[in-house]
XYZ file of C-alpha atoms in Angstrom:
393
model
C -53.117 -41.495 -59.250
C -55.537 -44.548 -60.084
C -56.928 -45.771 -63.348
C -60.557 -44.915 -65.067
C -62.744 -42.617 -63.967
C -62.879 -40.614 -61.007
C -65.439 -39.574 -57.821
C -64.003 -36.499 -56.160
C -64.562 -35.537 -52.496
C -63.238 -32.074 -52.101
C -63.390 -31.500 -48.316
C -61.677 -28.752 -46.308
C -60.946 -24.809 -45.655
C -58.981 -25.512 -49.154
C -62.059 -26.955 -50.980
C -62.997 -24.866 -53.911
C -59.669 -24.506 -54.747
C -58.236 -28.044 -54.610
C -61.472 -28.782 -56.843
C -60.628 -26.164 -58.759
C -57.434 -27.849 -59.831
C -58.649 -30.965 -59.554
C -60.925 -29.901 -62.348
C -58.182 -28.642 -64.553
C -55.875 -30.770 -64.305
C -57.685 -33.980 -64.334
C -61.183 -32.876 -66.019
C -62.294 -35.625 -68.349
C -61.256 -38.073 -66.140
C -64.068 -36.752 -63.160
C -67.224 -38.494 -63.113
C -68.438 -36.199 -60.556
C -67.428 -34.398 -57.007
C -68.334 -33.052 -53.865
C -67.537 -29.935 -51.991
C -67.834 -29.606 -48.435
C -66.621 -26.428 -47.207
C -67.151 -23.157 -44.517
C -67.676 -20.680 -47.286
C -69.569 -20.173 -50.549
C -67.084 -20.891 -53.707
C -67.097 -20.839 -57.365
C -67.984 -24.999 -58.190
C -65.860 -26.291 -61.129
C -68.898 -28.829 -63.523
C -69.937 -31.276 -62.361
C -69.308 -29.987 -58.671
C -72.510 -30.126 -56.088
C -71.719 -28.074 -52.840
C -72.539 -28.324 -49.496
C -71.646 -26.218 -46.459
C -70.551 -27.390 -43.451
C -69.010 -24.526 -39.979
C -65.987 -24.372 -38.162
C -65.069 -24.631 -35.307
C -67.609 -26.536 -34.365
C -69.681 -28.697 -36.281
C -73.016 -28.111 -37.755
C -76.450 -29.712 -38.894
C -74.605 -29.072 -42.334
C -71.830 -30.247 -41.292
C -73.731 -33.582 -40.349
C -76.249 -33.430 -44.198
C -72.385 -33.794 -45.957
C -70.709 -36.547 -43.905
C -73.978 -38.702 -44.407
C -73.388 -37.871 -47.574
C -70.641 -38.594 -48.284
C -69.727 -42.032 -46.597
C -73.072 -42.976 -49.357
C -70.655 -42.196 -51.644
C -67.738 -44.042 -50.934
C -69.901 -47.022 -50.282
C -71.526 -46.822 -53.967
C -68.863 -45.797 -55.900
C -68.600 -48.461 -58.557
C -65.605 -50.970 -58.693
C -64.782 -49.332 -62.144
C -64.053 -45.794 -61.037
C -62.096 -44.520 -57.954
C -61.864 -42.617 -55.560
C -60.032 -39.217 -54.910
C -60.260 -37.069 -51.738
C -59.048 -33.836 -51.819
C -58.134 -33.121 -47.602
C -57.524 -29.526 -46.312
C -57.559 -28.814 -42.428
C -60.676 -28.283 -40.763
C -63.179 -30.935 -42.343
C -62.883 -32.393 -38.598
C -66.048 -29.761 -37.759
C -67.131 -29.369 -41.403
C -67.395 -32.947 -42.366
C -68.759 -34.414 -39.276
C -70.902 -38.083 -38.821
C -71.631 -38.475 -35.281
C -70.872 -42.520 -34.086
C -74.459 -44.485 -33.635
C -76.137 -42.971 -30.305
C -74.147 -39.843 -29.943
C -76.328 -36.217 -31.304
C -74.953 -33.590 -32.705
C -75.113 -31.665 -30.359
C -73.239 -34.000 -27.421
C -70.520 -33.552 -30.326
C -71.264 -30.156 -30.513
C -70.436 -29.563 -26.766
C -67.655 -32.084 -26.709
C -65.575 -29.873 -28.865
C -66.395 -26.993 -27.624
C -65.235 -27.880 -24.386
C -62.262 -28.853 -25.792
C -61.001 -26.115 -27.542
C -61.874 -23.732 -24.702
C -59.662 -25.819 -22.247
C -56.458 -25.382 -24.931
C -56.693 -29.304 -26.310
C -53.520 -29.545 -28.958
C -55.024 -30.996 -32.142
C -53.772 -34.176 -32.014
C -55.592 -34.742 -28.513
C -58.721 -33.243 -29.959
C -58.645 -35.082 -32.739
C -57.757 -38.306 -30.906
C -61.809 -37.614 -29.238
C -63.104 -36.552 -32.466
C -61.941 -39.653 -34.327
C -63.614 -41.898 -31.712
C -66.811 -40.287 -31.445
C -67.879 -40.112 -35.085
C -69.119 -42.563 -38.391
C -66.502 -41.111 -40.910
C -62.998 -39.583 -39.077
C -60.143 -42.525 -38.301
C -60.080 -43.956 -41.697
C -63.619 -45.036 -41.481
C -64.606 -43.278 -44.620
C -61.887 -45.636 -46.918
C -63.150 -48.794 -44.835
C -66.623 -47.197 -46.406
C -65.940 -47.469 -50.031
C -64.436 -50.624 -51.542
C -62.797 -49.150 -54.376
C -58.676 -47.259 -55.232
C -58.970 -44.694 -52.629
C -56.330 -41.952 -52.763
C -56.276 -38.742 -50.521
C -54.183 -35.930 -51.407
C -53.829 -33.408 -48.254
C -52.956 -29.947 -47.420
C -51.458 -30.097 -43.949
C -52.659 -27.669 -41.131
C -51.152 -30.212 -38.211
C -46.931 -29.964 -37.352
C -45.735 -33.060 -38.351
C -47.801 -33.952 -40.854
C -49.424 -36.462 -39.447
C -52.209 -37.445 -42.373
C -53.910 -39.637 -39.277
C -54.898 -36.129 -37.688
C -55.307 -33.822 -40.985
C -58.958 -32.969 -40.885
C -58.977 -35.939 -38.384
C -58.021 -38.612 -41.356
C -60.871 -40.098 -42.916
C -58.686 -41.694 -45.172
C -56.724 -43.201 -43.706
C -55.287 -45.981 -40.755
C -55.813 -44.200 -37.498
C -52.997 -45.811 -34.230
C -55.332 -43.903 -31.866
C -57.662 -45.823 -28.736
C -60.761 -45.728 -27.139
C -57.714 -45.224 -24.037
C -56.286 -42.335 -25.373
C -59.636 -40.572 -26.182
C -60.669 -41.191 -22.104
C -57.136 -39.542 -20.655
C -57.861 -36.625 -22.878
C -61.280 -35.760 -21.129
C -59.901 -36.312 -18.087
C -56.553 -34.687 -18.659
C -59.063 -30.882 -19.975
C -61.964 -30.855 -17.345
C -62.733 -34.783 -16.314
C -65.572 -36.895 -17.551
C -68.348 -35.368 -15.573
C -67.272 -32.295 -17.959
C -68.331 -33.925 -21.136
C -71.389 -35.133 -22.616
C -72.554 -39.248 -20.739
C -73.565 -40.180 -24.115
C -69.511 -39.623 -25.516
C -68.615 -40.279 -22.421
C -70.412 -43.790 -22.433
C -69.563 -44.246 -26.049
C -65.241 -44.251 -25.011
C -65.874 -46.296 -21.967
C -68.073 -48.610 -24.606
C -64.902 -48.773 -26.914
C -62.002 -48.984 -24.503
C -64.217 -52.284 -23.152
C -64.370 -53.873 -26.638
C -68.156 -53.358 -27.032
C -67.419 -50.630 -29.696
C -65.095 -50.883 -32.836
C -62.421 -49.084 -32.986
C -61.075 -47.108 -35.233
C -59.101 -49.087 -39.008
C -55.532 -49.550 -37.537
C -52.269 -49.469 -39.492
C -52.306 -52.995 -41.723
C -55.932 -53.474 -41.324
C -57.077 -55.477 -44.693
C -60.010 -53.228 -44.936
C -57.416 -50.147 -45.779
C -56.006 -52.299 -47.954
C -57.593 -50.755 -51.034
C -55.524 -46.848 -49.368
C -53.063 -44.500 -50.914
C -52.242 -40.481 -49.115
C -49.995 -38.024 -49.336
C -49.359 -34.646 -47.631
C -49.209 -32.725 -51.001
C -48.655 -28.947 -49.394
C -47.568 -28.093 -45.473
C -46.010 -24.826 -43.107
C -42.318 -25.454 -44.560
C -44.898 -24.045 -48.075
C -45.532 -20.928 -45.972
C -42.286 -20.481 -44.962
C -41.041 -20.445 -48.150
C -43.268 -18.093 -49.947
C -42.514 -15.786 -47.001
C -39.392 -15.646 -47.700
C -39.241 -15.071 -51.309
C -40.895 -12.038 -50.530
C -38.611 -11.207 -47.713
C -35.419 -10.907 -49.450
C -37.150 -9.469 -52.779
C -37.878 -6.512 -50.557
C -33.723 -6.559 -49.204
C -34.659 -8.580 -45.923
C -31.407 -10.442 -44.229
C -34.321 -13.584 -43.406
C -33.963 -16.019 -40.847
C -36.148 -18.773 -41.078
C -36.706 -20.591 -37.964
C -37.777 -24.654 -38.682
C -38.585 -25.291 -35.136
C -42.699 -25.054 -34.842
C -44.119 -22.928 -32.638
C -46.292 -24.892 -30.303
C -47.644 -24.149 -26.969
C -49.539 -22.143 -25.201
C -49.912 -18.854 -27.249
C -48.845 -16.136 -24.726
C -46.188 -18.610 -23.578
C -44.982 -19.686 -26.729
C -44.956 -15.989 -28.377
C -43.030 -14.690 -24.900
C -40.313 -17.611 -24.880
C -40.129 -16.794 -29.217
C -39.624 -12.893 -28.372
C -36.360 -13.353 -26.642
C -34.765 -16.470 -28.259
C -35.172 -14.086 -31.464
C -33.809 -11.103 -30.399
C -30.460 -13.070 -29.348
C -30.051 -14.620 -32.276
C -30.332 -11.376 -33.886
C -28.518 -9.373 -31.834
C -25.627 -8.473 -33.624
C -27.260 -8.401 -36.907
C -26.595 -4.808 -38.826
C -29.338 -4.716 -41.566
C -32.870 -5.167 -41.664
C -34.643 -8.788 -40.401
C -37.303 -10.856 -41.578
C -37.667 -13.747 -39.162
C -40.291 -16.187 -40.353
C -41.751 -19.548 -37.943
C -44.899 -21.609 -38.560
C -46.422 -23.706 -36.562
C -49.996 -23.832 -34.104
C -50.435 -22.729 -31.055
C -53.169 -22.944 -27.914
C -55.394 -20.936 -25.771
C -56.763 -21.713 -22.949
C -60.024 -20.179 -22.706
C -61.237 -18.789 -19.283
C -61.728 -15.018 -19.973
C -65.279 -14.185 -21.721
C -63.389 -11.466 -24.754
C -63.034 -12.270 -28.279
C -60.018 -13.508 -30.094
C -57.767 -16.308 -31.388
C -54.699 -17.740 -31.131
C -52.916 -15.744 -33.102
C -54.174 -12.554 -32.077
C -53.470 -14.136 -28.471
C -49.270 -14.261 -29.462
C -49.296 -10.678 -30.933
C -51.020 -9.368 -28.214
C -48.394 -11.230 -25.694
C -45.970 -9.342 -27.257
C -46.933 -6.036 -26.918
C -45.510 -5.067 -23.838
C -41.845 -6.451 -24.381
C -41.564 -4.921 -27.495
C -42.062 -2.123 -25.715
C -38.693 -2.742 -24.044
C -36.426 -2.716 -27.191
C -34.010 -0.397 -28.032
C -34.353 -2.067 -31.520
C -37.547 -0.900 -33.358
C -39.552 -4.944 -34.331
C -42.648 -6.056 -35.904
C -44.762 -9.257 -34.603
C -47.416 -10.842 -37.304
C -48.928 -14.015 -36.324
C -51.669 -14.825 -38.673
C -53.718 -18.071 -39.667
C -52.435 -19.025 -43.535
C -56.604 -19.596 -43.444
C -57.444 -16.280 -42.892
C -59.026 -17.051 -40.269
C -58.258 -16.911 -36.575
C -60.595 -18.410 -33.951
C -64.383 -17.296 -34.337
C -63.546 -14.155 -35.310
C -63.315 -12.378 -39.234
C -58.843 -11.368 -38.865
C -56.721 -13.757 -39.353
C -54.704 -12.807 -36.532
C -52.500 -9.359 -35.653
C -49.681 -7.837 -35.733
C -47.692 -5.796 -32.400
C -44.943 -3.508 -32.570
C -42.479 -1.468 -30.881
C -44.881 1.627 -30.112
C -48.191 -0.243 -29.696
C -48.387 -0.355 -26.061
C -47.687 3.529 -26.305
C -50.615 4.227 -28.652
C -53.004 2.222 -26.577
C -52.576 4.163 -23.752
C -52.575 7.392 -25.350
C -55.731 6.324 -26.714
C -56.899 4.782 -23.438
C -57.341 1.662 -24.487
C -56.293 -0.662 -21.437
C -53.660 -2.812 -20.478
C -52.595 -5.480 -22.810
C -52.381 -7.644 -19.741
C -56.285 -7.271 -18.938
C -57.120 -8.136 -22.508
C -54.599 -11.467 -21.675
C -56.691 -11.909 -18.857
C -59.917 -11.721 -20.576
C -59.053 -13.397 -23.832
C -60.312 -10.165 -25.406
C -57.309 -9.315 -27.886
C -59.263 -8.624 -30.621
C -61.041 -6.018 -28.740
C -57.136 -4.611 -28.342
C -55.893 -4.791 -31.689
C -59.445 -3.101 -33.099
C -58.894 -0.504 -31.406
C -55.170 0.300 -32.556
C -56.370 -0.326 -36.195
C -53.545 -3.304 -36.170
C -56.164 -6.469 -36.569
C -54.971 -8.789 -40.054
C -57.696 -8.791 -41.859
C -57.709 -11.095 -45.348
C -60.751 -13.105 -45.601
C -61.088 -16.904 -46.181
C -57.826 -17.888 -47.914
C -58.705 -20.903 -49.799
C -55.837 -22.762 -48.020
C -54.449 -23.638 -44.558
C -50.907 -25.016 -43.871
C -51.123 -23.737 -39.900
C -49.944 -20.123 -38.748
C -47.331 -18.365 -40.305
C -45.138 -15.739 -37.501
C -43.092 -12.674 -39.333
C -40.894 -10.770 -37.353
C -38.871 -7.762 -38.751
C -36.761 -6.056 -36.690
C -35.075 -2.774 -37.510
C -31.034 -1.416 -38.404
């Protein structure tokens, strides 16, 4: 931790909790602070709060981004800057690059999300249409700059978590253009965004600061939490309840409905010879290619894809998938659970076939009808998604 007084920026879904922890441990060293989150919460003394939005930015997100850039540039040389970063920060904190309107950035983000872009692809574009992401925030500062991050990214890449405002970025304008071509083509995106990326690819707009850039010589960063911490917590609780626990370290990634089916098959094969109740714990981050008009999120879709195969098993099983932030897509649910009786209960209640809801990306309606949504409210953390599967004897 740098010496002297600290200016503290807490950004992302865990911003309130991280700011409170910093205030408890570093109270006398904190000169002032700013929390940028998407939910209300209590703020420690000397901290201001700005509410941005998620999963797409808002005018308040941009106001927060401009204020953070100004703050970073104005920290006196005797102080240091501490960035407490968590997932969701890419949307919650926004400052579009010159020539790009906030609405164009919103349209770009929404288009990529609906097309099923993963976080690496999405944030490659975000970093190259931003004045704050991809190390640009750190480059605006001239004082010791420490980032402590809670990771919601598979692989814990600091340059991807909240689009890495405080660390170097190895991605390029060319790679950002390739993402647009992959997910719909250049004509699907606002002309200002395409023009910015093409100008950068020609060398007419400055690249994000790269590893070894002297502008970031004052920067340090490390990850202080991630998906394995959530898995460890689930494992401890399951063992306390008498379950045999099987942890799957390989992350669950890819299209939610496809990953769900393959994960369930693998678990059934691995656990078939276990004679006592088993809890299988895994984590990761899937994607959804939105083609329907329904409502849901990747965790709800993950659970929905298991409903039909679960009904065919001879051994009772429950599958739960939830976002550790308590928010799954644009819904009030963290995720959902499905079990061996879900299909029969849906038929009895005339809900309809799971395949129809999958085709319309409408997992929320299916599980709402059964009372099987997982609703926790915001959790003040964000370490990706957690899947828990219970197998009966």
